[in-house]
């Protein structure tokens, strides 16, 4: 039989002041900065800068995604069970911050003990412990931060708003990363006289990526401090102070533990919708740089300019997300975002040799579409959890496990079939990355749309209990 008690804060209405909303929203800033560097630049850094084989670069990203996925599930399970006077979510967030700061700098540095004669498999071994430390830290921050949303606010409108603020900060973090990257590329090009070196990635860019990683860690750490100072978690809930959940008819409602979620059909609806949403976001972010350099043959500074355009577009959309979703509903808003993503895929497929203006226009569409579907999918997940905050971390963790494993496998497979290793792309390679960009956006948008239709027919809500 399910226990009939939940944290005391769950029964009462909850809202946040503007200051506390800001402090919460920046709590994922460090993760966002590191994730953007990981997805946008790790692949090109490994095989274009360090010279690793394409398949080895895929293995490193696969390891990171699988480890991250496993850790999100474990953190989600343990976070729900933690009892701490500092707050169970904030405690895990703090542990995660320390691990990210320790592990991330080594990922954008060459192997310290390696030389020109060191085999490439040895570099895989070298990066492995730092990937593990970083992956654990990233998972701890992500799950603890997401789990706080249904605990800090209670109304559906406030959950959408807080999720939108959180995603707005994600876009600000991405804009910060790409703006700094553009400045570093700009200053570097002024110091390098050879145009072929200035426009193409290579070993000369190692100091640039090292500096970029350290700057991002410094900025992210400041915002993590703001989060911990300004966010007040309900400590009584962390220490197990409970009271019955009552409905409008004053009848106690059952409490769902992790095993009960596995019997909920809506859990699987949201798990797969979230997975396809994340695949659109992560894979497009991973391969946009490769597509720009290898398929469109643009100079290397465009791997900062185009992502910057994407996230400025996403930031603008996140600011109007609350009134729009309130006016037309979450599902219709999500559908509009999917249409933008499909529009990007069609544009890339039809226009084989996109000019700079076309690339910028397509980037605006993709950035806006991804921002919309991410905010709406997270809002739908928070609504599904509702008052069941005692197991909310498991829901987020298990959903993240699915998307990260599939994402990692997808990257590994793409890298395995890439023609060549570190040399310039052949015609087949140019064709491959254009197909990849179309597939990871338009191809993933189709099943996401079907799942959205299922949510219209069978609304996302707890049924079995």
Coordinates of C-alpha atoms in Angstrom, one line a residue, residues 12-453:
X12 CA 0.0 24.7 0.5
X13 CA 0.0 27.1 -2.4
X14 CA 3.5 28.4 -3.2
X15 CA 4.9 31.3 -5.2
X16 CA 8.2 33.2 -5.4
X17 CA 9.3 36.8 -5.3
X18 CA 11.1 38.2 -8.3
X19 CA 14.4 38.0 -6.5
X20 CA 14.0 34.4 -5.6
X21 CA 12.9 33.5 -9.1
X22 CA 16.1 35.0 -10.4
X23 CA 18.3 33.3 -7.8
X24 CA 16.7 29.9 -8.7
X25 CA 16.8 30.5 -12.4
X26 CA 20.6 31.0 -12.5
X27 CA 21.2 27.8 -10.5
X28 CA 21.7 25.8 -13.7
X29 CA 24.0 28.5 -15.3
X30 CA 27.2 26.6 -14.7
X31 CA 25.7 23.4 -16.2
X32 CA 24.4 25.3 -19.2
X33 CA 27.8 26.8 -20.0
X34 CA 29.6 23.5 -19.7
X35 CA 26.9 21.6 -21.6
X36 CA 27.1 24.1 -24.5
X37 CA 30.8 23.7 -24.7
X38 CA 30.5 19.9 -24.5
X39 CA 27.8 19.6 -27.2
X40 CA 29.0 22.4 -29.5
X41 CA 32.7 22.2 -29.3
X42 CA 33.8 18.8 -27.9
X43 CA 33.5 16.9 -31.2
X44 CA 35.4 19.5 -33.3
X45 CA 37.9 19.9 -30.5
X46 CA 38.7 16.2 -30.3
X47 CA 39.3 15.5 -34.0
X48 CA 39.9 18.9 -35.6
X49 CA 42.1 20.4 -32.8
X50 CA 43.6 17.4 -31.0
X51 CA 43.6 15.2 -34.1
X52 CA 41.8 12.1 -32.7
X53 CA 40.1 9.7 -35.0
X54 CA 36.4 10.4 -35.6
X55 CA 35.4 7.1 -34.0
X56 CA 37.5 7.8 -30.9
X57 CA 35.8 11.2 -30.6
X58 CA 32.5 9.4 -30.8
X59 CA 33.5 7.0 -28.1
X60 CA 34.4 9.9 -25.7
X61 CA 31.0 11.5 -26.2
X62 CA 29.3 8.2 -25.9
X63 CA 31.0 7.6 -22.5
X64 CA 30.0 11.0 -21.3
X65 CA 26.4 10.5 -22.2
X66 CA 26.0 7.0 -20.8
X67 CA 27.7 8.0 -17.6
X68 CA 25.6 11.1 -17.3
X69 CA 22.5 9.1 -17.9
X70 CA 23.3 6.5 -15.3
X71 CA 24.2 9.2 -12.8
X72 CA 21.0 11.1 -13.4
X73 CA 19.0 8.0 -12.4
X74 CA 21.1 7.3 -9.4
X75 CA 21.1 11.0 -8.3
X76 CA 17.3 11.2 -8.8
X77 CA 16.7 8.1 -6.6
X78 CA 19.2 9.1 -3.9
X79 CA 18.1 12.7 -3.9
X80 CA 14.5 11.8 -3.1
X81 CA 15.8 9.7 -0.1
X82 CA 18.3 12.3 1.2
X83 CA 17.6 14.0 4.6
X84 CA 19.8 17.1 5.2
X85 CA 19.4 20.3 7.2
X86 CA 20.8 22.3 4.3
X87 CA 18.1 20.9 2.0
X88 CA 18.3 17.7 0.0
X89 CA 18.2 19.3 -3.4
X90 CA 20.7 22.1 -2.6
X91 CA 23.1 19.5 -1.0
X92 CA 23.2 17.5 -4.2
X93 CA 23.5 20.8 -6.2
X94 CA 26.5 21.8 -4.1
X95 CA 28.2 18.4 -4.6
X96 CA 27.6 18.6 -8.3
X97 CA 29.1 22.1 -8.6
X98 CA 32.3 21.0 -6.9
X99 CA 32.7 18.0 -9.3
X100 CA 32.0 20.1 -12.4
X101 CA 34.6 22.7 -11.4
X102 CA 37.2 19.9 -10.7
X103 CA 36.6 17.7 -13.8
X104 CA 35.6 20.0 -16.6
X105 CA 38.9 22.0 -17.2
X106 CA 40.7 18.8 -18.1
X107 CA 38.3 17.9 -20.9
X108 CA 39.5 20.9 -23.0
X109 CA 43.2 20.4 -22.3
X110 CA 45.4 18.0 -24.1
X111 CA 46.7 14.9 -22.3
X112 CA 49.3 16.2 -19.9
X113 CA 51.4 13.0 -20.0
X114 CA 51.2 12.4 -23.7
X115 CA 53.5 13.2 -26.6
X116 CA 53.5 12.7 -30.3
X117 CA 54.3 9.0 -30.0
X118 CA 51.4 8.3 -27.5
X119 CA 48.7 6.1 -29.0
X120 CA 45.3 7.6 -29.3
X121 CA 43.7 4.9 -27.2
X122 CA 45.8 6.1 -24.3
X123 CA 44.2 9.5 -24.6
X124 CA 40.8 7.8 -24.2
X125 CA 42.0 6.3 -20.9
X126 CA 43.4 9.7 -19.8
X127 CA 40.1 11.5 -20.4
X128 CA 37.9 8.8 -18.8
X129 CA 38.2 9.7 -15.0
X130 CA 37.6 13.4 -15.8
X131 CA 34.5 12.5 -17.8
X132 CA 33.2 10.5 -14.9
X133 CA 33.7 13.3 -12.4
X134 CA 32.2 15.9 -14.7
X135 CA 29.2 13.6 -15.6
X136 CA 28.4 13.0 -12.0
X137 CA 28.6 16.7 -11.2
X138 CA 26.5 17.7 -14.2
X139 CA 23.8 15.1 -13.3
X140 CA 23.7 16.2 -9.7
X141 CA 23.1 19.8 -10.6
X142 CA 20.6 19.1 -13.3
X143 CA 18.3 16.8 -11.3
X144 CA 18.5 18.7 -8.1
X145 CA 17.6 22.0 -9.9
X146 CA 14.7 20.5 -11.9
X147 CA 13.3 18.8 -8.8
X148 CA 13.0 22.1 -7.0
X149 CA 10.5 23.5 -9.6
X150 CA 7.4 21.6 -8.3
X151 CA 8.6 22.1 -4.7
X152 CA 9.1 25.9 -5.0
X153 CA 5.8 26.7 -6.8
X154 CA 2.4 25.0 -6.9
X155 CA 0.3 26.5 -9.7
X156 CA 0.6 25.3 -13.3
X157 CA 1.1 28.9 -14.4
X158 CA 4.0 29.5 -12.0
X159 CA 5.6 26.2 -13.1
X160 CA 5.6 27.3 -16.7
X161 CA 6.9 30.7 -15.7
X162 CA 9.7 29.3 -13.6
X163 CA 10.6 26.9 -16.3
X164 CA 10.7 29.7 -18.9
X165 CA 12.9 31.8 -16.6
X166 CA 15.2 28.8 -16.2
X167 CA 15.4 28.3 -19.9
X168 CA 15.9 32.1 -20.5
X169 CA 19.0 31.8 -18.3
X170 CA 20.0 28.8 -20.3
X171 CA 19.9 30.9 -23.4
X172 CA 21.8 33.7 -21.6
X173 CA 24.5 31.2 -20.7
X174 CA 24.7 30.0 -24.3
X175 CA 24.8 33.6 -25.6
X176 CA 27.6 34.3 -23.1
X177 CA 29.6 31.2 -24.3
X178 CA 29.4 32.0 -28.0
X179 CA 30.0 35.7 -27.5
X180 CA 33.2 35.0 -25.5
X181 CA 34.2 32.3 -28.2
X182 CA 33.6 34.9 -31.0
X183 CA 35.8 37.4 -29.2
X184 CA 38.6 34.8 -28.7
X185 CA 38.4 33.8 -32.4
X186 CA 38.5 37.5 -33.3
X187 CA 41.5 38.3 -31.3
X188 CA 43.3 35.2 -32.4
X189 CA 42.7 36.0 -36.1
X190 CA 44.4 39.4 -35.6
X191 CA 47.5 37.7 -34.2
X192 CA 47.7 35.0 -37.0
X193 CA 49.0 36.3 -40.3
X194 CA 48.4 33.1 -42.3
X195 CA 44.7 33.1 -43.5
X196 CA 44.6 29.3 -43.9
X197 CA 45.5 28.9 -40.2
X198 CA 43.2 31.7 -39.0
X199 CA 40.2 30.2 -40.7
X200 CA 40.7 26.5 -40.0
X201 CA 40.7 24.6 -36.7
X202 CA 43.9 23.0 -35.6
X203 CA 46.4 22.6 -32.8
X204 CA 46.9 26.3 -32.8
X205 CA 43.4 26.6 -31.2
X206 CA 44.3 24.5 -28.0
X207 CA 45.0 27.7 -25.9
X208 CA 41.8 29.3 -27.1
X209 CA 39.6 26.4 -26.0
X210 CA 41.5 26.1 -22.7
X211 CA 40.9 29.8 -22.0
X212 CA 37.2 29.5 -23.0
X213 CA 36.7 26.6 -20.6
X214 CA 38.3 28.4 -17.7
X215 CA 36.3 31.6 -18.3
X216 CA 33.1 29.6 -18.4
X217 CA 33.9 27.9 -15.1
X218 CA 34.6 31.3 -13.4
X219 CA 31.3 32.8 -14.6
X220 CA 29.3 29.7 -13.8
X221 CA 30.7 29.4 -10.3
X222 CA 29.6 33.0 -9.5
X223 CA 26.0 32.2 -10.5
X224 CA 26.0 29.0 -8.5
X225 CA 26.9 31.0 -5.5
X226 CA 24.0 33.4 -6.1
X227 CA 21.7 30.3 -6.4
X228 CA 22.8 28.9 -3.1
X229 CA 22.5 32.3 -1.3
X230 CA 19.1 33.3 -2.7
X231 CA 17.2 30.0 -3.0
X232 CA 15.5 28.7 0.1
X233 CA 14.5 25.1 0.1
X234 CA 11.9 23.7 2.4
X235 CA 14.1 22.0 5.0
X236 CA 11.2 20.4 6.8
X237 CA 10.4 18.5 3.6
X238 CA 14.0 17.4 3.4
X239 CA 13.9 16.1 6.9
X240 CA 10.7 14.1 6.3
X241 CA 8.2 16.4 8.0
X242 CA 5.0 15.2 6.3
X243 CA 1.3 15.8 6.2
X244 CA -1.5 14.3 4.2
X245 CA -2.2 15.5 0.6
X246 CA -5.9 16.4 0.3
X247 CA -8.0 17.0 -2.7
X248 CA -10.8 19.5 -3.0
X249 CA -13.1 17.0 -1.4
X250 CA -10.6 16.7 1.6
X251 CA -9.9 13.1 0.7
X252 CA -6.3 12.0 1.2
X253 CA -4.5 11.1 -2.1
X254 CA -1.9 8.4 -2.4
X255 CA 1.8 9.2 -2.6
X256 CA 3.8 7.8 -5.6
X257 CA 7.2 6.3 -5.0
X258 CA 9.6 5.5 -7.8
X259 CA 8.1 2.0 -8.6
X260 CA 4.6 3.5 -8.9
X261 CA 5.6 5.8 -11.7
X262 CA 6.6 2.8 -13.8
X263 CA 2.9 1.8 -13.9
X264 CA 1.7 5.2 -15.1
X265 CA 1.0 5.4 -18.8
X266 CA 1.5 9.2 -18.8
X267 CA 5.0 8.7 -17.4
X268 CA 6.0 6.9 -20.6
X269 CA 4.2 9.5 -22.7
X270 CA 6.4 12.3 -21.2
X271 CA 9.6 10.2 -21.1
X272 CA 9.6 9.7 -24.8
X273 CA 8.3 13.2 -25.6
X274 CA 11.2 14.5 -23.5
X275 CA 13.6 12.2 -25.1
X276 CA 12.8 13.3 -28.7
X277 CA 12.8 17.0 -27.5
X278 CA 16.3 16.6 -26.0
X279 CA 17.5 14.7 -29.1
X280 CA 16.5 17.6 -31.3
X281 CA 18.3 20.1 -29.0
X282 CA 21.4 18.1 -28.2
X283 CA 22.2 16.6 -31.6
X284 CA 21.5 19.8 -33.5
X285 CA 23.8 21.6 -31.0
X286 CA 26.5 18.9 -31.4
X287 CA 26.5 18.9 -35.2
X288 CA 25.8 22.5 -36.1
X289 CA 29.5 23.3 -35.8
X290 CA 30.5 20.3 -37.9
X291 CA 27.9 21.2 -40.5
X292 CA 29.1 24.8 -40.8
X293 CA 32.7 23.8 -41.1
X294 CA 32.6 20.6 -43.2
X295 CA 29.4 20.9 -45.2
X296 CA 29.2 24.7 -45.8
X297 CA 32.9 25.3 -45.6
X298 CA 32.5 28.4 -43.5
X299 CA 35.4 30.0 -41.5
X300 CA 35.8 28.7 -38.0
X301 CA 34.5 31.9 -36.3
X302 CA 31.1 30.9 -37.6
X303 CA 30.9 28.1 -35.0
X304 CA 30.5 31.0 -32.5
X305 CA 28.4 33.3 -34.7
X306 CA 25.7 31.0 -35.8
X307 CA 25.1 29.3 -32.4
X308 CA 25.0 32.9 -30.9
X309 CA 22.2 33.8 -33.4
X310 CA 20.3 30.6 -32.4
X311 CA 20.3 31.3 -28.7
X312 CA 19.5 35.0 -29.1
X313 CA 16.4 33.8 -30.9
X314 CA 15.7 31.3 -28.2
X315 CA 16.1 33.9 -25.5
X316 CA 13.6 36.2 -27.1
X317 CA 11.1 33.3 -27.4
X318 CA 11.6 32.3 -23.7
X319 CA 10.6 35.8 -22.6
X320 CA 7.1 35.6 -24.2
X321 CA 6.6 31.9 -23.4
X322 CA 4.3 32.4 -20.4
X323 CA 1.7 34.7 -21.9
X324 CA 1.7 32.8 -25.2
X325 CA 1.2 29.4 -23.5
X326 CA -1.5 30.9 -21.2
X327 CA -3.3 32.2 -24.3
X328 CA -3.2 29.2 -26.6
X329 CA -2.2 26.3 -24.2
X330 CA 1.0 24.3 -23.7
X331 CA 0.2 21.7 -26.4
X332 CA -0.5 24.2 -29.2
X333 CA 2.6 26.2 -28.2
X334 CA 4.7 23.0 -28.4
X335 CA 3.2 22.3 -31.8
X336 CA 4.3 25.7 -33.0
X337 CA 7.8 25.1 -31.9
X338 CA 7.8 21.8 -33.8
X339 CA 6.7 23.5 -36.9
X340 CA 9.7 25.9 -36.6
X341 CA 12.1 22.9 -36.2
X342 CA 10.5 21.2 -39.3
X343 CA 10.9 24.5 -41.2
X344 CA 14.6 24.5 -40.4
X345 CA 15.0 20.9 -41.6
X346 CA 13.2 21.6 -44.8
X347 CA 15.3 24.7 -45.4
X348 CA 18.6 22.7 -44.9
X349 CA 17.4 19.9 -47.1
X350 CA 16.3 22.1 -50.0
X351 CA 19.1 24.7 -49.9
X352 CA 22.2 22.5 -50.4
X353 CA 24.7 25.4 -50.5
X354 CA 23.3 27.9 -48.0
X355 CA 24.7 31.5 -48.1
X356 CA 25.4 33.4 -44.9
X357 CA 22.0 35.1 -44.9
X358 CA 20.2 31.8 -45.3
X359 CA 22.3 30.2 -42.5
X360 CA 21.3 33.0 -40.2
X361 CA 17.6 32.8 -41.1
X362 CA 17.6 29.0 -40.6
X363 CA 19.5 29.4 -37.3
X364 CA 16.8 31.9 -36.0
X365 CA 14.1 29.3 -36.8
X366 CA 15.9 26.4 -35.1
X367 CA 16.8 28.5 -32.0
X368 CA 13.2 29.6 -31.5
X369 CA 11.8 26.2 -32.2
X370 CA 14.1 24.4 -29.8
X371 CA 13.5 27.0 -27.0
X372 CA 9.7 26.6 -27.3
X373 CA 9.6 22.7 -27.3
X374 CA 12.2 22.5 -24.4
X375 CA 10.2 24.9 -22.1
X376 CA 6.9 23.2 -22.9
X377 CA 8.2 19.7 -22.4
X378 CA 9.7 20.6 -19.0
X379 CA 6.5 22.4 -18.0
X380 CA 4.4 19.3 -19.0
X381 CA 6.7 17.1 -16.9
X382 CA 6.4 19.4 -13.9
X383 CA 2.6 19.4 -14.3
X384 CA 2.7 15.6 -14.4
X385 CA 4.6 15.4 -11.1
X386 CA 2.3 18.0 -9.5
X387 CA 2.2 17.5 -5.8
X388 CA 4.2 14.2 -6.0
X389 CA 7.4 16.1 -5.2
X390 CA 8.8 13.4 -3.0
X391 CA 9.6 11.3 -6.1
X392 CA 10.1 14.1 -8.6
X393 CA 13.9 13.7 -8.8
X394 CA 13.4 10.1 -9.9
X395 CA 11.0 11.2 -12.7
X396 CA 13.5 13.7 -14.0
X397 CA 16.5 11.3 -13.5
X398 CA 14.9 8.4 -15.3
X399 CA 13.8 10.5 -18.2
X400 CA 17.2 12.0 -18.5
X401 CA 18.8 8.5 -18.5
X402 CA 16.8 7.6 -21.6
X403 CA 17.6 10.7 -23.6
X404 CA 21.3 10.7 -22.7
X405 CA 21.9 7.1 -23.6
X406 CA 20.1 7.4 -27.0
X407 CA 21.9 10.7 -27.6
X408 CA 25.3 9.1 -26.9
X409 CA 24.6 6.1 -29.1
X410 CA 23.4 8.4 -31.9
X411 CA 26.6 10.4 -31.8
X412 CA 28.8 7.3 -31.7
X413 CA 27.0 5.8 -34.8
X414 CA 27.3 9.0 -36.8
X415 CA 31.0 9.3 -36.0
X416 CA 31.6 5.6 -36.8
X417 CA 30.3 6.1 -40.4
X418 CA 32.0 9.4 -41.0
X419 CA 34.3 9.0 -44.0
X420 CA 38.0 9.5 -43.1
X421 CA 39.3 10.4 -39.6
X422 CA 40.9 13.8 -39.2
X423 CA 41.5 14.8 -42.8
X424 CA 39.3 17.3 -44.6
X425 CA 35.9 16.2 -45.5
X426 CA 35.4 14.3 -48.8
X427 CA 32.2 14.9 -50.8
X428 CA 30.6 12.0 -48.9
X429 CA 31.4 13.7 -45.6
X430 CA 29.9 17.0 -46.8
X431 CA 26.7 15.1 -47.8
X432 CA 26.7 13.2 -44.5
X433 CA 26.5 16.2 -42.1
X434 CA 23.8 17.9 -44.2
X435 CA 21.7 14.7 -43.9
X436 CA 22.5 14.5 -40.1
X437 CA 21.2 18.1 -39.5
X438 CA 18.0 17.3 -41.4
X439 CA 17.5 13.9 -39.6
X440 CA 18.2 15.1 -36.1
X441 CA 15.7 18.0 -36.4
X442 CA 13.0 17.0 -38.9
X443 CA 13.4 13.3 -38.3
X444 CA 13.0 13.6 -34.5
X445 CA 10.2 16.1 -34.8
X446 CA 7.9 13.6 -36.5
X447 CA 7.7 11.1 -33.5
X448 CA 7.6 14.1 -31.1
X449 CA 4.5 15.3 -33.0
X450 CA 2.9 11.9 -32.8
X451 CA 3.5 11.8 -29.0
X452 CA 2.0 15.2 -28.8
X453 CA -1.1 14.0 -30.6

